[in-house]
JSON list of C-alpha atoms in Angstrom, two decimals:
[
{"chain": "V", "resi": 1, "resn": "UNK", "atom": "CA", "xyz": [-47.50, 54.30, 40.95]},
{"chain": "V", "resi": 2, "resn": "UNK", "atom": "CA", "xyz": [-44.74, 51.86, 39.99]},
{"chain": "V", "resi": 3, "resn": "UNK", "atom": "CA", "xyz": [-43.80, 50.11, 36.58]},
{"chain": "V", "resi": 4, "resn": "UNK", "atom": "CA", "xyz": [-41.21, 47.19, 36.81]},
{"chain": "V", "resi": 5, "resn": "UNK", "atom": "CA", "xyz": [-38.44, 46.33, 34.80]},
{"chain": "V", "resi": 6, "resn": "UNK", "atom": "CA", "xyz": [-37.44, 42.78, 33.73]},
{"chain": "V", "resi": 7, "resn": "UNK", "atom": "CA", "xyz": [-33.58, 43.71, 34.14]},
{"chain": "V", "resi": 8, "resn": "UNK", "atom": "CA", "xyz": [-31.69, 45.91, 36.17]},
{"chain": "V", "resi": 9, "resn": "UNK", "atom": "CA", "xyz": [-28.46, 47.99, 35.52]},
{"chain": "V", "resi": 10, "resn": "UNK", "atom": "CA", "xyz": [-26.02, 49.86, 37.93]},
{"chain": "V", "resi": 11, "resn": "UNK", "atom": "CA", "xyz": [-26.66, 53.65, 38.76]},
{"chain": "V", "resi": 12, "resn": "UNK", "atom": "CA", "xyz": [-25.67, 56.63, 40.24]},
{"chain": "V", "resi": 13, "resn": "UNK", "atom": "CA", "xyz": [-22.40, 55.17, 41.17]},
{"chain": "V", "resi": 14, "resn": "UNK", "atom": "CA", "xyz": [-19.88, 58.04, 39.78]},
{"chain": "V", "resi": 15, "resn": "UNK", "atom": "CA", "xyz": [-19.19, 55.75, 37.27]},
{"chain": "V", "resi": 16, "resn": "UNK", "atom": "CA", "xyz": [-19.23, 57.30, 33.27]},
{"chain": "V", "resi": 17, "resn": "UNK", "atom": "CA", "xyz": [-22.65, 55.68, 31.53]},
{"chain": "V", "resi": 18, "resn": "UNK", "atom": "CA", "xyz": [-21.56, 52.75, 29.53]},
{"chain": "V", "resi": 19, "resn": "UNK", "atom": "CA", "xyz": [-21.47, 52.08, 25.72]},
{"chain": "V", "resi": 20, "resn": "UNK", "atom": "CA", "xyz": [-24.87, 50.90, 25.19]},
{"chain": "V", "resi": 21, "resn": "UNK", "atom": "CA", "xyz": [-25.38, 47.32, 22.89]},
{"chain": "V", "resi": 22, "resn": "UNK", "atom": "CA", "xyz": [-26.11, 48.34, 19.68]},
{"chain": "V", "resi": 23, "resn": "UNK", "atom": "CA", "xyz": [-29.90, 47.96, 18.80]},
{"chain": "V", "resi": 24, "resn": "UNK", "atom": "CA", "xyz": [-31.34, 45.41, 17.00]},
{"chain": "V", "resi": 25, "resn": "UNK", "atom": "CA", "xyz": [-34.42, 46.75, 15.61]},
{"chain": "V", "resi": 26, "resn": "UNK", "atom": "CA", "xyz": [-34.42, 50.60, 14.30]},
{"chain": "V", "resi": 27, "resn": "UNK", "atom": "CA", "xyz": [-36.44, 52.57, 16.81]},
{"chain": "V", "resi": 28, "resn": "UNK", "atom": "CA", "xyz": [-34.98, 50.79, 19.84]},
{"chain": "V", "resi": 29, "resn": "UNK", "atom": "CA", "xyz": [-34.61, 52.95, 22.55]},
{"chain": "V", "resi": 30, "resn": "UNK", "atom": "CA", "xyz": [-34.45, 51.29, 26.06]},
{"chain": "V", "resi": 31, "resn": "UNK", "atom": "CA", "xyz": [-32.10, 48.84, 26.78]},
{"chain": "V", "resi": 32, "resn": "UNK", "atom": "CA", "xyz": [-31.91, 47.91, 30.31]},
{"chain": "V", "resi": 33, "resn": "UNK", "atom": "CA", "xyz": [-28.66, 46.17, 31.07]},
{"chain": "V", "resi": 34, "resn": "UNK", "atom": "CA", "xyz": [-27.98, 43.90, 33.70]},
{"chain": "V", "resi": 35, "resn": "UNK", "atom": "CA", "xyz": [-26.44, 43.09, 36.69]},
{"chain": "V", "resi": 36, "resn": "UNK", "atom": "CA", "xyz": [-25.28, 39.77, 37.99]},
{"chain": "V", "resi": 37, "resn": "UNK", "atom": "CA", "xyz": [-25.87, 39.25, 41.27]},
{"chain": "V", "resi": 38, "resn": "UNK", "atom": "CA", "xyz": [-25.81, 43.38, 42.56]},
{"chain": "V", "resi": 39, "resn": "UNK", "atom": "CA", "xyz": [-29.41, 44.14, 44.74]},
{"chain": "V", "resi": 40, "resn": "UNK", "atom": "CA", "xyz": [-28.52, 48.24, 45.04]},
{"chain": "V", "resi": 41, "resn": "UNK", "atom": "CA", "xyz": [-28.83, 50.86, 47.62]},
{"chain": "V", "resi": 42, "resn": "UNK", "atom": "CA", "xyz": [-32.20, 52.53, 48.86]},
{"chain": "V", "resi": 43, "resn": "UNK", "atom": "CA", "xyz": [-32.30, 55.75, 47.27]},
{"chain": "V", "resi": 44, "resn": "UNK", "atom": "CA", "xyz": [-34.20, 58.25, 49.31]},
{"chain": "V", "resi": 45, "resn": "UNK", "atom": "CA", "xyz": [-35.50, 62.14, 49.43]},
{"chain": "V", "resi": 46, "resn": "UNK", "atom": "CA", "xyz": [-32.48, 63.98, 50.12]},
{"chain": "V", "resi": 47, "resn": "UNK", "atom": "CA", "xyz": [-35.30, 66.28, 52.00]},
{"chain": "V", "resi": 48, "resn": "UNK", "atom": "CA", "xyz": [-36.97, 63.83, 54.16]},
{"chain": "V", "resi": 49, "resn": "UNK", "atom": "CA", "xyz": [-35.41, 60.68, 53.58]},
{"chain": "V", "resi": 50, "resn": "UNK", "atom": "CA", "xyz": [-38.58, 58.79, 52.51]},
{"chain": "V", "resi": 51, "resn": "UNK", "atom": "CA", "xyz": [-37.46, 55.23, 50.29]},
{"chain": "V", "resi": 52, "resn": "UNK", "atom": "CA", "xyz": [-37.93, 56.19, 46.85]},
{"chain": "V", "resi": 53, "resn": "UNK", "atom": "CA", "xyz": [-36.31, 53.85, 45.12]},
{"chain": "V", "resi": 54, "resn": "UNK", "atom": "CA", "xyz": [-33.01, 51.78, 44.11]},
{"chain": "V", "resi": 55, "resn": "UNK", "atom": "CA", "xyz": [-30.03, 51.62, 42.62]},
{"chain": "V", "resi": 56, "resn": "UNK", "atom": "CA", "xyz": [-31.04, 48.37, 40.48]},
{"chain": "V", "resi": 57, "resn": "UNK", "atom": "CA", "xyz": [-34.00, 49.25, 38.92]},
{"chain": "V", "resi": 58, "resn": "UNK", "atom": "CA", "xyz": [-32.01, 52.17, 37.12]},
{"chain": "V", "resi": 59, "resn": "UNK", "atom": "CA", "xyz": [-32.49, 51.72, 32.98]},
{"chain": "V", "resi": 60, "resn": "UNK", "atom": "CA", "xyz": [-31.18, 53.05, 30.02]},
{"chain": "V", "resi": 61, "resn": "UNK", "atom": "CA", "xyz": [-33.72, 55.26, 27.57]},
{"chain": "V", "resi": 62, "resn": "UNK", "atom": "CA", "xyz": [-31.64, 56.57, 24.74]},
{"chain": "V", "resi": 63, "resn": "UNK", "atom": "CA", "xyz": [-28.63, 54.52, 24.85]},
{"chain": "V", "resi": 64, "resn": "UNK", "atom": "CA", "xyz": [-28.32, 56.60, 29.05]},
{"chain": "V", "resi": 65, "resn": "UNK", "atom": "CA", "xyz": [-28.92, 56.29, 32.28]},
{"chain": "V", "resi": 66, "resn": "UNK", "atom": "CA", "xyz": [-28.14, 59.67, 33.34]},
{"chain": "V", "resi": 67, "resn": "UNK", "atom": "CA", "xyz": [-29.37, 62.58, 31.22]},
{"chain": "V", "resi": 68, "resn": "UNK", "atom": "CA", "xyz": [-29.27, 66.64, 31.20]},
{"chain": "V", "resi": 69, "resn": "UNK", "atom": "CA", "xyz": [-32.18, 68.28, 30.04]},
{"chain": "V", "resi": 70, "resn": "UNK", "atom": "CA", "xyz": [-33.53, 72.40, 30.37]},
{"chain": "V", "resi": 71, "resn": "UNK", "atom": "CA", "xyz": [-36.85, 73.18, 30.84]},
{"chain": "V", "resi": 72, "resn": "UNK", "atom": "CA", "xyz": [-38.53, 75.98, 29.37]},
{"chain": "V", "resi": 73, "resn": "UNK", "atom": "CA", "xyz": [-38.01, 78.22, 31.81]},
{"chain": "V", "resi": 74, "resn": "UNK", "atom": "CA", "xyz": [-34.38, 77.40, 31.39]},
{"chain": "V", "resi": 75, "resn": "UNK", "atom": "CA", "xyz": [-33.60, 75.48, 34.78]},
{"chain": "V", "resi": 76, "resn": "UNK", "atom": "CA", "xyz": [-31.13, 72.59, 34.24]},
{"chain": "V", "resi": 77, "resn": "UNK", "atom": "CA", "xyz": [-32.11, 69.10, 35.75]},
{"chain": "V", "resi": 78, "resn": "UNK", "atom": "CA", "xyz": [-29.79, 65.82, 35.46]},
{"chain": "V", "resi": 79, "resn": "UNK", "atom": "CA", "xyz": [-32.35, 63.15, 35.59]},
{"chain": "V", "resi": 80, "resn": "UNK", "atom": "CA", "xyz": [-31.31, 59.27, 36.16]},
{"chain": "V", "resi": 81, "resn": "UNK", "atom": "CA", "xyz": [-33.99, 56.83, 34.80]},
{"chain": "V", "resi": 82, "resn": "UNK", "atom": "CA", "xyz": [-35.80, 54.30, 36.10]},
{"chain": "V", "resi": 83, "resn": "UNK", "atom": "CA", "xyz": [-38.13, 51.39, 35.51]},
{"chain": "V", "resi": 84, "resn": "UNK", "atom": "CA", "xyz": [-39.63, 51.53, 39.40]},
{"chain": "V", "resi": 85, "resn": "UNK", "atom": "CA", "xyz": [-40.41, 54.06, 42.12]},
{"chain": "V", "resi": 86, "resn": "UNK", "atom": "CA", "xyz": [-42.79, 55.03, 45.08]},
{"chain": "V", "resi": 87, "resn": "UNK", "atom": "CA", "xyz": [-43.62, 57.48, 47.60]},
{"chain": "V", "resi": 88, "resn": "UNK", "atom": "CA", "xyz": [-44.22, 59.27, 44.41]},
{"chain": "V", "resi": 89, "resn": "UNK", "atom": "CA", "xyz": [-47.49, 61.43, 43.80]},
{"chain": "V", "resi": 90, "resn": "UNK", "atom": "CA", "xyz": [-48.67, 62.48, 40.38]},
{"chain": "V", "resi": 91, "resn": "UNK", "atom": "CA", "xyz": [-49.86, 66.43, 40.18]},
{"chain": "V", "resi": 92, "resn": "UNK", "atom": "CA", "xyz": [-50.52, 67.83, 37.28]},
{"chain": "V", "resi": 93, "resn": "UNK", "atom": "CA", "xyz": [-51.90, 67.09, 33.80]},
{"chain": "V", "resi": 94, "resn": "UNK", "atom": "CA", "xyz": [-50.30, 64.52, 32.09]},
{"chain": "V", "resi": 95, "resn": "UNK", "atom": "CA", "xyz": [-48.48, 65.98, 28.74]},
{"chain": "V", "resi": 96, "resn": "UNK", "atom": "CA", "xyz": [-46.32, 65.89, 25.64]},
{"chain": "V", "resi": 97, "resn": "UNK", "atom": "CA", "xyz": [-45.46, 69.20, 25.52]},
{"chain": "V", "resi": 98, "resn": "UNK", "atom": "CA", "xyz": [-42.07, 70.00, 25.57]},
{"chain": "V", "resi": 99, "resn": "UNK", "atom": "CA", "xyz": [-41.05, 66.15, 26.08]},
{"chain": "V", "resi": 100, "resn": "UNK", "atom": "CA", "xyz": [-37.64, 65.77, 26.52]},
{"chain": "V", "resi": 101, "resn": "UNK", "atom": "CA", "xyz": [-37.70, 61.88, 25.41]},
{"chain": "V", "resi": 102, "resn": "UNK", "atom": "CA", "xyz": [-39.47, 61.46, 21.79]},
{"chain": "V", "resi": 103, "resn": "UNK", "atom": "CA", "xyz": [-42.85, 59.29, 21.99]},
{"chain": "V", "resi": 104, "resn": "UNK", "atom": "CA", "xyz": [-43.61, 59.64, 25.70]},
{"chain": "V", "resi": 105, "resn": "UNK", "atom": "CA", "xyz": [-45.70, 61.66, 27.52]},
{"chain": "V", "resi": 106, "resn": "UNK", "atom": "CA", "xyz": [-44.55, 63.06, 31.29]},
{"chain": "V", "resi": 107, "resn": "UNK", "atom": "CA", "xyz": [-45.96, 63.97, 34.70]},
{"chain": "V", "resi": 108, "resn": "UNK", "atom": "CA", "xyz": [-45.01, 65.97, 37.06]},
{"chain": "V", "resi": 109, "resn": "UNK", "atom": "CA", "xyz": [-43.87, 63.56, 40.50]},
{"chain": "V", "resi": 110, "resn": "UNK", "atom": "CA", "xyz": [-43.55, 64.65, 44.65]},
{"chain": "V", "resi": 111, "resn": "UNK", "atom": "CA", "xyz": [-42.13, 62.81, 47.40]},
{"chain": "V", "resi": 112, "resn": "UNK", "atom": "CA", "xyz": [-45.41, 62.00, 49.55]},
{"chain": "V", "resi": 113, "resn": "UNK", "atom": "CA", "xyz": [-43.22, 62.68, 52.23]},
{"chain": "V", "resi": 114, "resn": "UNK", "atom": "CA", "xyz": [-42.53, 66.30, 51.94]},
{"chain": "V", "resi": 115, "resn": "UNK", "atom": "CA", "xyz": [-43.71, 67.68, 48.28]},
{"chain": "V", "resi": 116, "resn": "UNK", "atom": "CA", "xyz": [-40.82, 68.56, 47.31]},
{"chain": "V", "resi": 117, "resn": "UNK", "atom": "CA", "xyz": [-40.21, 67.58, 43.08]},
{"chain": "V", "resi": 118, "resn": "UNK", "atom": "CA", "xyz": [-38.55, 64.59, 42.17]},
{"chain": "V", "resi": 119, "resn": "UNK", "atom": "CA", "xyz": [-38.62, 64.20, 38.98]},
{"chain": "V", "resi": 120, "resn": "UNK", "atom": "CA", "xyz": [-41.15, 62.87, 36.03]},
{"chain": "V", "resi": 121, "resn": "UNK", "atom": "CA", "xyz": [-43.00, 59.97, 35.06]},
{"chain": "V", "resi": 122, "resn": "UNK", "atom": "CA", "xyz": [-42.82, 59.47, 31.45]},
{"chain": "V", "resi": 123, "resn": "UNK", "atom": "CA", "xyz": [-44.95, 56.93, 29.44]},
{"chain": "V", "resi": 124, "resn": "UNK", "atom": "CA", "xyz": [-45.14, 55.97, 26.11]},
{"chain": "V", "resi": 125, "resn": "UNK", "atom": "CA", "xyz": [-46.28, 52.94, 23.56]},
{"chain": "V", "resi": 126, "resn": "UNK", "atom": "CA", "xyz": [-43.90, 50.25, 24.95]},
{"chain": "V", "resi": 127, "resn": "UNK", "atom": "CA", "xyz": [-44.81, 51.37, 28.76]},
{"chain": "V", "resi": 128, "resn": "UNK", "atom": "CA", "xyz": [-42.75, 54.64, 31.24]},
{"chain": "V", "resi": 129, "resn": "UNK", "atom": "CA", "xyz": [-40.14, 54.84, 33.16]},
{"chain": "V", "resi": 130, "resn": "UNK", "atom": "CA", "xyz": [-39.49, 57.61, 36.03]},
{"chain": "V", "resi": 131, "resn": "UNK", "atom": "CA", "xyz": [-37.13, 60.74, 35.29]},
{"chain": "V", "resi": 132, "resn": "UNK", "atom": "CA", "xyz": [-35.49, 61.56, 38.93]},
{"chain": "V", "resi": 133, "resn": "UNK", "atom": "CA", "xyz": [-33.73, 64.76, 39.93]},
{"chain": "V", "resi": 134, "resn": "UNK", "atom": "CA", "xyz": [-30.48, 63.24, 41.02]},
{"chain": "V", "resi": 135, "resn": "UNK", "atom": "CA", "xyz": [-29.67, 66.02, 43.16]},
{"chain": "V", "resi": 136, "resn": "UNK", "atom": "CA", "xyz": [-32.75, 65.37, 45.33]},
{"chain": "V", "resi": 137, "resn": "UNK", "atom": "CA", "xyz": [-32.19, 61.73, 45.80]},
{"chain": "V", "resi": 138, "resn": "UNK", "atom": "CA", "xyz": [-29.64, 60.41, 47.72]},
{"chain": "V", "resi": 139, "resn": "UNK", "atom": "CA", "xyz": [-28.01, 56.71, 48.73]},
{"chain": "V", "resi": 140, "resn": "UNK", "atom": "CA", "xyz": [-29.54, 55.44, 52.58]},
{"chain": "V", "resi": 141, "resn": "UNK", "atom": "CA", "xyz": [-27.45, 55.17, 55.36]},
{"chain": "V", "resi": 142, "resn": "UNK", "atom": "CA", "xyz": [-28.04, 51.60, 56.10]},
{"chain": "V", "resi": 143, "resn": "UNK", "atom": "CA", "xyz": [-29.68, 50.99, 59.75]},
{"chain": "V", "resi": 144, "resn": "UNK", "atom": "CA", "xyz": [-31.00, 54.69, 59.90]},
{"chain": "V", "resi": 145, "resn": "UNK", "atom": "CA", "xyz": [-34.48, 55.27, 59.38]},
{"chain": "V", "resi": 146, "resn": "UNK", "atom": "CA", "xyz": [-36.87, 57.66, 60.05]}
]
């Protein structure tokens, strides 16, 4: 499963989000911002290092990259969103219940490589984006691979 973006921004960096450009159009939500000339780390299954995806394919939804949400249940999870990933499987029904971004609709997503949760894939009228457990990714060490 993978959706593209047209423009990159920087992620997961340590770096405070930046002041989003202010929309242009009421009901604006995603505003991808770009990066000149950066290609990003590999981001990969903290668990069993499979590629998941990159640094610059990270996107804004709501004016953030990086967001805290609760879930019912009350566990905490700070997502990072992005236009592209894979090595993701789908499981579960596809729902709007209890959405944490207005207007999209989310599914659960595993790391084909172990099963372990990474996140969501929300979609919605102007196309998804993927909602990644930050915790469970993590930057590859370049020249090792499994």
């Amino acid at each position: 499963m993978y959706i593209r973006c047209r423009t990159p921004e920087r992620a997961l960096r340590g770096e405070p989000d930046r002041e989003p450009p202010t929309p242009s159009a009421p009901g604006q939500n995603a505003r991808p911002e770009p990066v000149e000339t950066e290609t990003g780390g590999v981001l990969v299954c903290r668990a069993c290092r499979s590629r998941i995806t990159r640094r610059d394919l990270a996107m804004t939804v709501n004016g953030r990259h990086r967001h805290v949400f609760f879930n019912p249940s009350g566990l905490v999870f700070e997502l990072g969103c992005f236009a592209s990933a894979g090595n993701l499987t789908p499981t579960g029904p596809e729902t709007g219940e209890f959405t944490w971004f207005p207007g999209h609709r989310w599914q659960v997503v595993l790391c084909t490589g172990c099963s372990t949760q990474l996140g969501w894939h929300f979609t919605g009228a102007e196309g998804g984006f993927f909602g990644l457990i930050l915790k469970a990714l993590m930057e590859e060490e370049p020249g090792i691979r499994p």
